[in-house]
Coordinates of C-alpha atoms in Angstrom, one line a residue:
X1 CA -14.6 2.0 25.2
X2 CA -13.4 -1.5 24.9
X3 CA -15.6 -4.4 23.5
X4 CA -16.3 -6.6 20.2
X5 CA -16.4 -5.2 16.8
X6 CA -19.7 -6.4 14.8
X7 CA -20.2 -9.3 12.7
X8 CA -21.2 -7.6 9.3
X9 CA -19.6 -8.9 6.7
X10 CA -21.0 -11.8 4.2
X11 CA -19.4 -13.7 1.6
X12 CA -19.7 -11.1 -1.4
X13 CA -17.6 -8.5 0.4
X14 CA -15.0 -11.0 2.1
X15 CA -14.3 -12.5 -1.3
X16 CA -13.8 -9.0 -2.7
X17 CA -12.0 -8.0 0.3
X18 CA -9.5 -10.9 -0.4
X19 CA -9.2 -9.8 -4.3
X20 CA -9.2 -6.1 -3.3
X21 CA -6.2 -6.7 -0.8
X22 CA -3.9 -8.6 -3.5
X23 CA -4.8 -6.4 -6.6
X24 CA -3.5 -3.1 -6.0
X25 CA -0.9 -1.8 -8.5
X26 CA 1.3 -4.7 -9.1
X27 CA -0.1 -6.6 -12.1
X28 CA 0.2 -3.3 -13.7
X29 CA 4.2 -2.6 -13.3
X30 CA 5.8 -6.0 -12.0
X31 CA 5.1 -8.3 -15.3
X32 CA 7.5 -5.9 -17.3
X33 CA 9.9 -6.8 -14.2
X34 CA 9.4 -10.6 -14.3
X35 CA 9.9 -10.3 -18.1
X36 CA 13.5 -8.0 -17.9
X37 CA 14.3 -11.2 -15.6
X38 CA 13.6 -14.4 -17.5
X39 CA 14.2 -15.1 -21.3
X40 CA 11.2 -16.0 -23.3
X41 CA 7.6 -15.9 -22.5
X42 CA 7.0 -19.1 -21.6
X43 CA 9.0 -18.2 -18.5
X44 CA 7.3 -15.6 -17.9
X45 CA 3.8 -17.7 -17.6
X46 CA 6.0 -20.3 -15.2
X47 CA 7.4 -18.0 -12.2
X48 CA 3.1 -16.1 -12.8
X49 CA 1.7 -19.9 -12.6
X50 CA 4.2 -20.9 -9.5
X51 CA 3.0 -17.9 -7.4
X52 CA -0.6 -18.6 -8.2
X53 CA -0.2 -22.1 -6.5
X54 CA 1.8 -19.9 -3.4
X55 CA -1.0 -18.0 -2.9
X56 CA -3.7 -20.9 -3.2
X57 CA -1.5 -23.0 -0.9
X58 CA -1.1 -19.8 1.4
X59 CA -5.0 -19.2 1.0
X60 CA -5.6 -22.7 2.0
X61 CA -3.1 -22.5 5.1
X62 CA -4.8 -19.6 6.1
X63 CA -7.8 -20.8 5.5
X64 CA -8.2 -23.4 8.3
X65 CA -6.2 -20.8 10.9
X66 CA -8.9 -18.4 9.8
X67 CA -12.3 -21.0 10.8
X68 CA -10.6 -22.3 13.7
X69 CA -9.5 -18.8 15.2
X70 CA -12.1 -16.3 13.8
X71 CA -11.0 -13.4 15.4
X72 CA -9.8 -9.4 14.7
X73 CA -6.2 -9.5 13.8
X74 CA -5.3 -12.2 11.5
X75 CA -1.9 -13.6 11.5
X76 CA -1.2 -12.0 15.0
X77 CA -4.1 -14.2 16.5
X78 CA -2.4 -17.5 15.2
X79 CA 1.3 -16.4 16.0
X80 CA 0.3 -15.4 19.7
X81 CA -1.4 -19.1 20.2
X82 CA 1.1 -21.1 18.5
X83 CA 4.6 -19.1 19.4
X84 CA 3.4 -17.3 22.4
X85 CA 3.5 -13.4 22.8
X86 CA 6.6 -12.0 21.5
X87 CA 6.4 -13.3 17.8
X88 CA 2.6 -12.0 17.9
X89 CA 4.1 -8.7 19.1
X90 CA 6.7 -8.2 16.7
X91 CA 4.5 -9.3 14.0
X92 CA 1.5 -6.3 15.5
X93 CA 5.0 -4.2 15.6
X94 CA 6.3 -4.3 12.2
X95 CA 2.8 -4.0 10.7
X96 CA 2.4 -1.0 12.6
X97 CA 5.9 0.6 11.6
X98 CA 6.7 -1.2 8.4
X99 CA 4.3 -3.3 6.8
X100 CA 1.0 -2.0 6.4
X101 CA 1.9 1.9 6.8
X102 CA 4.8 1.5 4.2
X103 CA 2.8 0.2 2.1
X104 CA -0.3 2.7 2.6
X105 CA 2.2 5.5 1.5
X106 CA 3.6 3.6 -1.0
X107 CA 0.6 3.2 -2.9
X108 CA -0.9 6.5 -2.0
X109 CA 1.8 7.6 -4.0
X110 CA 1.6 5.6 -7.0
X111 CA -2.2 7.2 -7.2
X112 CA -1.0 10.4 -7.0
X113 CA 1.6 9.9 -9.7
X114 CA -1.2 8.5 -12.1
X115 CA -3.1 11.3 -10.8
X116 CA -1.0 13.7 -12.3
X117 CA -1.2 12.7 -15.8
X118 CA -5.1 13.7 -15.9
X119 CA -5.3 16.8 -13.5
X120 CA -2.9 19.6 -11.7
X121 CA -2.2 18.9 -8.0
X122 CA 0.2 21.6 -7.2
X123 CA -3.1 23.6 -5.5
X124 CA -2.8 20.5 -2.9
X125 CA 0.8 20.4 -2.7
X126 CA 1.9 18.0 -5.7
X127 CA 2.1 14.5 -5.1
X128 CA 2.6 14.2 -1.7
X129 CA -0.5 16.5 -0.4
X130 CA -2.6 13.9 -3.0
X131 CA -1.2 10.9 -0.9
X132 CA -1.5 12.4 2.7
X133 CA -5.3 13.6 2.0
X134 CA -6.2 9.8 0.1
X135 CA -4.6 8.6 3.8
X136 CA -7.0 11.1 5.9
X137 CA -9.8 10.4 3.5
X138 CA -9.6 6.5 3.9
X139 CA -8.4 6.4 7.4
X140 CA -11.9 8.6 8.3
X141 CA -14.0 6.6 5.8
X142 CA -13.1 3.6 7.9
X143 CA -13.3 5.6 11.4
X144 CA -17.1 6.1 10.8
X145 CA -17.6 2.0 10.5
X146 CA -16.8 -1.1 8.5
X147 CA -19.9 -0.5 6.6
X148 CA -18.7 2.6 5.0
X149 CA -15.3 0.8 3.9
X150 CA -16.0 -2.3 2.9
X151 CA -18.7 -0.4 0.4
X152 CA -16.2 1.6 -0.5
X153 CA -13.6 -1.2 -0.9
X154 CA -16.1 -3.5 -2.8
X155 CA -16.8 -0.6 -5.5
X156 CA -13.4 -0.1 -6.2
X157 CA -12.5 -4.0 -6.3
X158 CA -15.5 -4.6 -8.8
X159 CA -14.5 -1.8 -11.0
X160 CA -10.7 -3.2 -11.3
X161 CA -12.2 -6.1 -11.8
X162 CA -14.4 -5.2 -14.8
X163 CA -11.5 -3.2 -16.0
X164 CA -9.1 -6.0 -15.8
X165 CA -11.6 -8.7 -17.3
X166 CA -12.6 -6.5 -20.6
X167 CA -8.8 -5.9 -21.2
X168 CA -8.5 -9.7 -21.3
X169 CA -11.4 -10.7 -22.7
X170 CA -10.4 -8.3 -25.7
X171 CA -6.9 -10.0 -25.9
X172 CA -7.8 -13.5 -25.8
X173 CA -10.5 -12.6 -28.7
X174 CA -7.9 -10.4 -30.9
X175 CA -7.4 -11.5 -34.2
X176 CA -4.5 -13.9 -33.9
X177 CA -2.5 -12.1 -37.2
X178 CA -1.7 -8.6 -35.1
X179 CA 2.1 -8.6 -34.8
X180 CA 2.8 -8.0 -31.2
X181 CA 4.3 -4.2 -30.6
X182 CA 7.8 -3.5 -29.6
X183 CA 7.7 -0.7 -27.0
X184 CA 11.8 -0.1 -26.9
X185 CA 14.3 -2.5 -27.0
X186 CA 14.3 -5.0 -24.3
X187 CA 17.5 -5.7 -22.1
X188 CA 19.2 -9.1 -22.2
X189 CA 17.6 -11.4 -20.0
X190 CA 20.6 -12.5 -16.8
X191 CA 21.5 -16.4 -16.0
X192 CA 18.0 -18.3 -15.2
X193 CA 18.7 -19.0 -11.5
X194 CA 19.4 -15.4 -10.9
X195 CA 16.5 -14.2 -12.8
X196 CA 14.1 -16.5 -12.0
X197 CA 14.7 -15.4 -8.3
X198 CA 14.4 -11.8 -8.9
X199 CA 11.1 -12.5 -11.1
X200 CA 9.9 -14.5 -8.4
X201 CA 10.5 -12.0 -5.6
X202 CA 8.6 -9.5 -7.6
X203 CA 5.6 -11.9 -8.4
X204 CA 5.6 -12.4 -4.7
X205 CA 4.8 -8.7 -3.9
X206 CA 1.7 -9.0 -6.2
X207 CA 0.2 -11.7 -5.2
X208 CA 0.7 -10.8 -1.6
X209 CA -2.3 -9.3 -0.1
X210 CA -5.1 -12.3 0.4
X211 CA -3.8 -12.7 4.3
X212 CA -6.1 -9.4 5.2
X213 CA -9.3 -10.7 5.1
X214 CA -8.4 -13.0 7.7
X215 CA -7.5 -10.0 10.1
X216 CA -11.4 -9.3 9.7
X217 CA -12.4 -12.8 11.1
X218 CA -14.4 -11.1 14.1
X219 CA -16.4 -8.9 11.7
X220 CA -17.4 -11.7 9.4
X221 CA -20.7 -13.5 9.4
X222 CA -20.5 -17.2 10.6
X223 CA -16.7 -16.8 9.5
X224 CA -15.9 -20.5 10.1
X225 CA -18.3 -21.1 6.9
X226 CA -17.5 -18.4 5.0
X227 CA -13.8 -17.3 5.8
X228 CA -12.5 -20.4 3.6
X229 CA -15.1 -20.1 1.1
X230 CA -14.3 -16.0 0.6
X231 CA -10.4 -17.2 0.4
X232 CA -11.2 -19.8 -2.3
X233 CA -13.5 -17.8 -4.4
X234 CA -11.1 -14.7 -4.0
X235 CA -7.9 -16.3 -4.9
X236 CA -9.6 -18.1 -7.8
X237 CA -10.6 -14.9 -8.9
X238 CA -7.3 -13.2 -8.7
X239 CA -5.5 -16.5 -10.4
X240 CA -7.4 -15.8 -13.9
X241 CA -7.2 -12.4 -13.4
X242 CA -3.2 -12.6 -13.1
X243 CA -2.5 -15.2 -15.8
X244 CA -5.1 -14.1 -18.0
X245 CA -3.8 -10.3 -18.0
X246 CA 0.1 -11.8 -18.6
X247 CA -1.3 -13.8 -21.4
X248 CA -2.8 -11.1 -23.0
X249 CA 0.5 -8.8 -22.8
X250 CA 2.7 -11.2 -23.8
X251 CA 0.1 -11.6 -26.9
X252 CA 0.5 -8.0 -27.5
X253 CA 3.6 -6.8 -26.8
X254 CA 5.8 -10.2 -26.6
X255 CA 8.5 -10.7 -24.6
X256 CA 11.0 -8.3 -25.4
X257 CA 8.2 -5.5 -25.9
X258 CA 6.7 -6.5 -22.4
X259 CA 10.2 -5.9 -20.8
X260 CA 10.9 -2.7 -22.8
X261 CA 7.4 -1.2 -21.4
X262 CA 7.0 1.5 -18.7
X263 CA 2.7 0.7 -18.9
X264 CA 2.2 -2.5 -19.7
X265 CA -1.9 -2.5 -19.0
X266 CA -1.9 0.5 -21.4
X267 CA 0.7 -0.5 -23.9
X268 CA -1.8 -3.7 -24.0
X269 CA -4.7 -1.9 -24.5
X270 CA -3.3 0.4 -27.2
X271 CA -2.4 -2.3 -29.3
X272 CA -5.4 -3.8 -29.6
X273 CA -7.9 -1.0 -28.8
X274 CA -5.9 2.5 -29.6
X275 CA -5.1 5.7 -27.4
X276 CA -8.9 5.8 -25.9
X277 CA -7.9 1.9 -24.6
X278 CA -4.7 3.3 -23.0
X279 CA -6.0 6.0 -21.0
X280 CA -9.0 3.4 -19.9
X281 CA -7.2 0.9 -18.5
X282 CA -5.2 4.3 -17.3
X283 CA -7.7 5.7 -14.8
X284 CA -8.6 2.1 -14.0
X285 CA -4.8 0.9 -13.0
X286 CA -5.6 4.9 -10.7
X287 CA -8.8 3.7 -9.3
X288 CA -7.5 0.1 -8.5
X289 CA -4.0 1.9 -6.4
X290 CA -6.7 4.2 -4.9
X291 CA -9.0 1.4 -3.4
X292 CA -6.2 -0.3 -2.4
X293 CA -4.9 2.2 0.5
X294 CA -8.7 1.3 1.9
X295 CA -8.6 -2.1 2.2
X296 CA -5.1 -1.7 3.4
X297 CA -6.5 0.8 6.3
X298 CA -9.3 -1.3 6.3
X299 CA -7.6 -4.6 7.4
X300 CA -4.8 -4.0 9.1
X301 CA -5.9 -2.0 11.6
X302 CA -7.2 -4.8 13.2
X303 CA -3.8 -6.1 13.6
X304 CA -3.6 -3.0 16.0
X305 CA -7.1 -3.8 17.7
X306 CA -6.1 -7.3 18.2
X307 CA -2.4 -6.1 19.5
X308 CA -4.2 -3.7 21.7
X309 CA -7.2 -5.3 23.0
X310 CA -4.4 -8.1 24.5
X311 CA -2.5 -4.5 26.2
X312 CA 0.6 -5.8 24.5
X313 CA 1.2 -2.1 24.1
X314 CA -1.2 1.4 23.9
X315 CA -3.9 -0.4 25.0
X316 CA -6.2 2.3 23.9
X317 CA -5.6 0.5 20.3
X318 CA -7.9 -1.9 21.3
X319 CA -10.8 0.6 21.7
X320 CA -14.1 0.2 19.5
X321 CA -15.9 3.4 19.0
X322 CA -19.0 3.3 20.9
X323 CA -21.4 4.8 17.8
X324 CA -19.2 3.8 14.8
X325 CA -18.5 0.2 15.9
X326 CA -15.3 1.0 14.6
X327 CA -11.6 0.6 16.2
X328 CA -11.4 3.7 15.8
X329 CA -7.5 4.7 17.8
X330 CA -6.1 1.6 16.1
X331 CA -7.2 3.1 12.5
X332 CA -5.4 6.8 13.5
X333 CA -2.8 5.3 14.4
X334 CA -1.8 3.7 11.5
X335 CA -3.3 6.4 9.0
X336 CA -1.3 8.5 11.5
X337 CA 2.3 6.7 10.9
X338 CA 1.7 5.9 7.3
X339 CA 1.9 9.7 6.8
X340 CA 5.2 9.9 9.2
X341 CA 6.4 7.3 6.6
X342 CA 5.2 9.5 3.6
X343 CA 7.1 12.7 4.5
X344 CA 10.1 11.1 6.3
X345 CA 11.1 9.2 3.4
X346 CA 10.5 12.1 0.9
X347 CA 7.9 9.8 -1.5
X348 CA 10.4 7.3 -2.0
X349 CA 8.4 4.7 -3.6
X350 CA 11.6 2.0 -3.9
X351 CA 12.4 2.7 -0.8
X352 CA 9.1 1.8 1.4
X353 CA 8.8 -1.0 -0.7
X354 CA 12.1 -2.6 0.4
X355 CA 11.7 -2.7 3.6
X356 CA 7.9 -4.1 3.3
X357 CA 8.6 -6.9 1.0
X358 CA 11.4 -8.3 3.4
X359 CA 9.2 -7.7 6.6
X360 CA 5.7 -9.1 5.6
X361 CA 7.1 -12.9 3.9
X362 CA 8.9 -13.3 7.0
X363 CA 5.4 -13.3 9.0
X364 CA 3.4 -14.5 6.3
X365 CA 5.3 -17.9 7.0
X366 CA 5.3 -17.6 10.2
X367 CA 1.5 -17.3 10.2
X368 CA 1.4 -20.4 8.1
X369 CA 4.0 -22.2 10.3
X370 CA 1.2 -22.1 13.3
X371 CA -1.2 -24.8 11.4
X372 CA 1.6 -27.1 11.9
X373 CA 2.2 -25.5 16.5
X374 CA -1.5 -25.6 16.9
X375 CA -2.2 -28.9 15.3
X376 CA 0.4 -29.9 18.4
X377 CA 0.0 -28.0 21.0
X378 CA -3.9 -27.8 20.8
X379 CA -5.4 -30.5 18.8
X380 CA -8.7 -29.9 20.6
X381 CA -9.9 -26.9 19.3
X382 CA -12.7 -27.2 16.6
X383 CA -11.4 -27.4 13.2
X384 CA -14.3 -26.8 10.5
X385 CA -12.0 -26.6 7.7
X386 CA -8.5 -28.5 7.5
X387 CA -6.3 -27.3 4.7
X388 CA -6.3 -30.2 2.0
X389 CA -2.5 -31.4 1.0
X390 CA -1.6 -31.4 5.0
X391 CA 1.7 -31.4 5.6
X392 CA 2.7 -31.0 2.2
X393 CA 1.0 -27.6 1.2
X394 CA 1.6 -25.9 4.3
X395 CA 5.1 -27.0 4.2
X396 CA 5.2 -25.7 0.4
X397 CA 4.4 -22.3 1.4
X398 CA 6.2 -21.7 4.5
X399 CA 9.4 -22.9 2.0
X400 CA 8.6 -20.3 -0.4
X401 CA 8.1 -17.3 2.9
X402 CA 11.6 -18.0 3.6
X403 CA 13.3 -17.7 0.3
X404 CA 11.2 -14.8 -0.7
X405 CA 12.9 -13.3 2.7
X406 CA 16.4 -14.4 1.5
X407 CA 15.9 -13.0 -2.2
X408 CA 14.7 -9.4 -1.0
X409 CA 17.2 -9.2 1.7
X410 CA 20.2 -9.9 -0.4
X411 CA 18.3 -7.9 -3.4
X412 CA 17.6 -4.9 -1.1
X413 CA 20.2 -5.2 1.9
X414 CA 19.9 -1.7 3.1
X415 CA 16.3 -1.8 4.2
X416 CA 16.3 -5.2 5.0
X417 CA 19.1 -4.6 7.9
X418 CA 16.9 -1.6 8.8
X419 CA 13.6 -4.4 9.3
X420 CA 16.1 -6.3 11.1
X421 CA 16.6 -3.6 13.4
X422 CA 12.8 -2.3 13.5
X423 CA 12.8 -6.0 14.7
X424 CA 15.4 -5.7 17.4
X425 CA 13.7 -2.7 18.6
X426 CA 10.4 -4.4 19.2
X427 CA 11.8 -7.4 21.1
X428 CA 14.0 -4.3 23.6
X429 CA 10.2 -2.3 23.8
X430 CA 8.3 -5.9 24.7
X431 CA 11.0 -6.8 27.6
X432 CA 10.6 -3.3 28.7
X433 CA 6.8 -3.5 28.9
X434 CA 6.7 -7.4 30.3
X435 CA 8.8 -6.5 33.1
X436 CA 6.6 -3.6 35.0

């Protein structure tokens, strides 16, 4: 059955959506990255600050998109109106193949790792049966309605939240005469340029994320209203979050501790709390990686609805299920690949990752470079929200897309030239189908 999803989402859950699609497991790992990368911590703080101000600007972008085009698929929606239909398809493609089911099993992964350290999984075949049944779990979760995972989604995002808030709150409040630990020696920071690149490619992955609440639009209530509000309060959210929880490791670890550490949450928390902090923030770094596979099931199977519904290709992706309300073929279909992806790659967290960080900036600016086609091509349709700082902001991000595309390709060249192709495979299976 084709027809329109439901309009069921209010403000609460699309802000939490937009906080529980960027906080997944990066501000847990990546700081100690970003530290390795840049010499003092005062550095550290700059390239965390700079990609606050890329998301906002993103956010904001997005934002007008989002109230002038409030329907299922996101990015795809505002490619296919300002570019035409082979960007939009090769945008629905790569999400599909690369994007969103990479990084599924990717993170399914890093829960089953953390996982591991509290219970045995060999009875469900390790690590990788604990990622393939979280995919089955969230990918039928979401099957039976967006009720049922954006309830889901929102209890997992509030939990990380609370988590993430007492760790700071306990930093900031810390006694300011702790020495801060030294976890194992720290490696010599490389030349600025260099390092501020490869810190910024890596802050770039974690803030990524706040894009999937657009792809949602056509389940949101009055979504021209509360689509920008839900970005702003989101990202505001995220931005204290992010710079708070740096500030507070740096405080207790320093620099050279933070880019010596394996666990930085929990190498915080011991310090100022003991062992009982460290396995806290533990199971809630677990819990945050878990809900994050739903929101990413959640969202971008709409990308797939929205791809299908226009019979770009399998048209049957654009099917609602007639009791769940649901799009139902579009969800198995990426639960279905994200598991292909899982045991073809052999749980190779790096190398998923790669290829996702290279694929998704290049259509996040793409997405963002249709504010400036639209505003053109079709200045008539209603705009209730116009991103402030036009051109500049818009401009600001789509600059920072492309050389967060040129950093990951030349840091990770082997899956970027296999995007590339995913890419040229895409434009050969759209020719194919546009000619019958």
């Amino acid at each position: 059955m084709t027809g329109a999803l439901r309009r069921e989402l209010g403000l609460f859950s699309a802000a939490l959506l937009v906080v529980g699609g960027i906080i997944g497991s990066g501000i847990f790992f990546t700081p100690a990255e970003t530290a390795r990368a840049l010499p003092s911590g005062a550095w550290v703080l700059g390239v965390w600050a700079l990609g606050g101000v890329v998301a906002l600007a993103g956010a904001l972008t997005y934002a007008e998109l989002g109230a002038m085009l409030p329907e299922a698929g996101g990015a795809y929606v505002y490619v296919r109106e300002a570019f035409g239909k082979l960007p939009a398809f090769l945008l629905g493609w790569m999400t599909w193949l690369l994007i969103a089911t990479g990084a599924i099993a990717a993170v399914a992964l890093g829960f089953a790792d953390y996982l591991g350290r509290f219970v045995a999984t060999d009875l469900v075949g390790g690590r990788m049966g604990v990622a393939a049944i979280t995919i089955v779990v969230f990918t039928a979760t979401n099957y039976i309605g967006v009720k049922p995972g954006t309830v889901t989604a929102n209890l997992f995002t509030v939990a990380k939240i609370a988590a993430l808030a007492a760790l700071i709150l306990v930093g900031l409040f810390a006694p300011r005469g702790v020495s801060p630990t030294t976890v194992a020696t720290a490696p010599v920071a490389p030349p600025l340029a260099s390092g501020f690149a490869a810190a910024f490619v890596a802050v770039l992955f974690t803030i990524g994320g706040w894009q999937q609440t657009n792809m949602v639009a056509g389940e949101i209530k009055d979504p021209a209203r509360t689509l920008p509000k839900a970005l702003a309060v989101g990202i505001a959210i995220v931005i204290a979050i992010y710079l708070g929880a740096n500030i507070v490791y740096l405080k207790a670890l320093g620099r050279d501790g933070l880019a010596g550490s394996t666990a930085v949450a929990a190498d915080a928390a011991r310090h100022y709390v003991g062992a009982w902090g460290a396995r806290a923030i533990t199971v809630a770094a677990m819990l945050s990686i878990f809900g994050f596979v739903n929101v990413a099931l959640l969202t971008n199977a709409r990308v797939l609805f929205a791809l299908g519904a226009d019979w770009a290709f399998l048209p049957a992706a654009g099917r609602v299920h007639p009791r769940f309300g649901s799009p139902h073929v579009a969800l198995v279909m990426i639960g279905g690949w994200a598991l292909v992806l899982l045991f073809g790659t052999g749980g190779k967290i790096g190398t998923l990752l790669d290829g996702v960080v290279f694929a998704d900036w290049i259509f996040f600016g793409l997405g963002a470079a249709s504010v400036f086609a639209l505003r053109s091509s079709r200045p008539d349709l209603p705009r209730p929200y116009q991103v402030l700082g036009y051109p500049i902001l818009p401009a600001f991000f789509v600059l920072c897309a492309a050389a967060g595309v040129v950093s990951a390709f030349v840091a990770h060249v082997e899956m970027s030239l296999i995007g590339t192709a995913m890419l040229g495979v895409g434009a050969v299976v759209y020719r194919m189908r546009s000619t019958r």
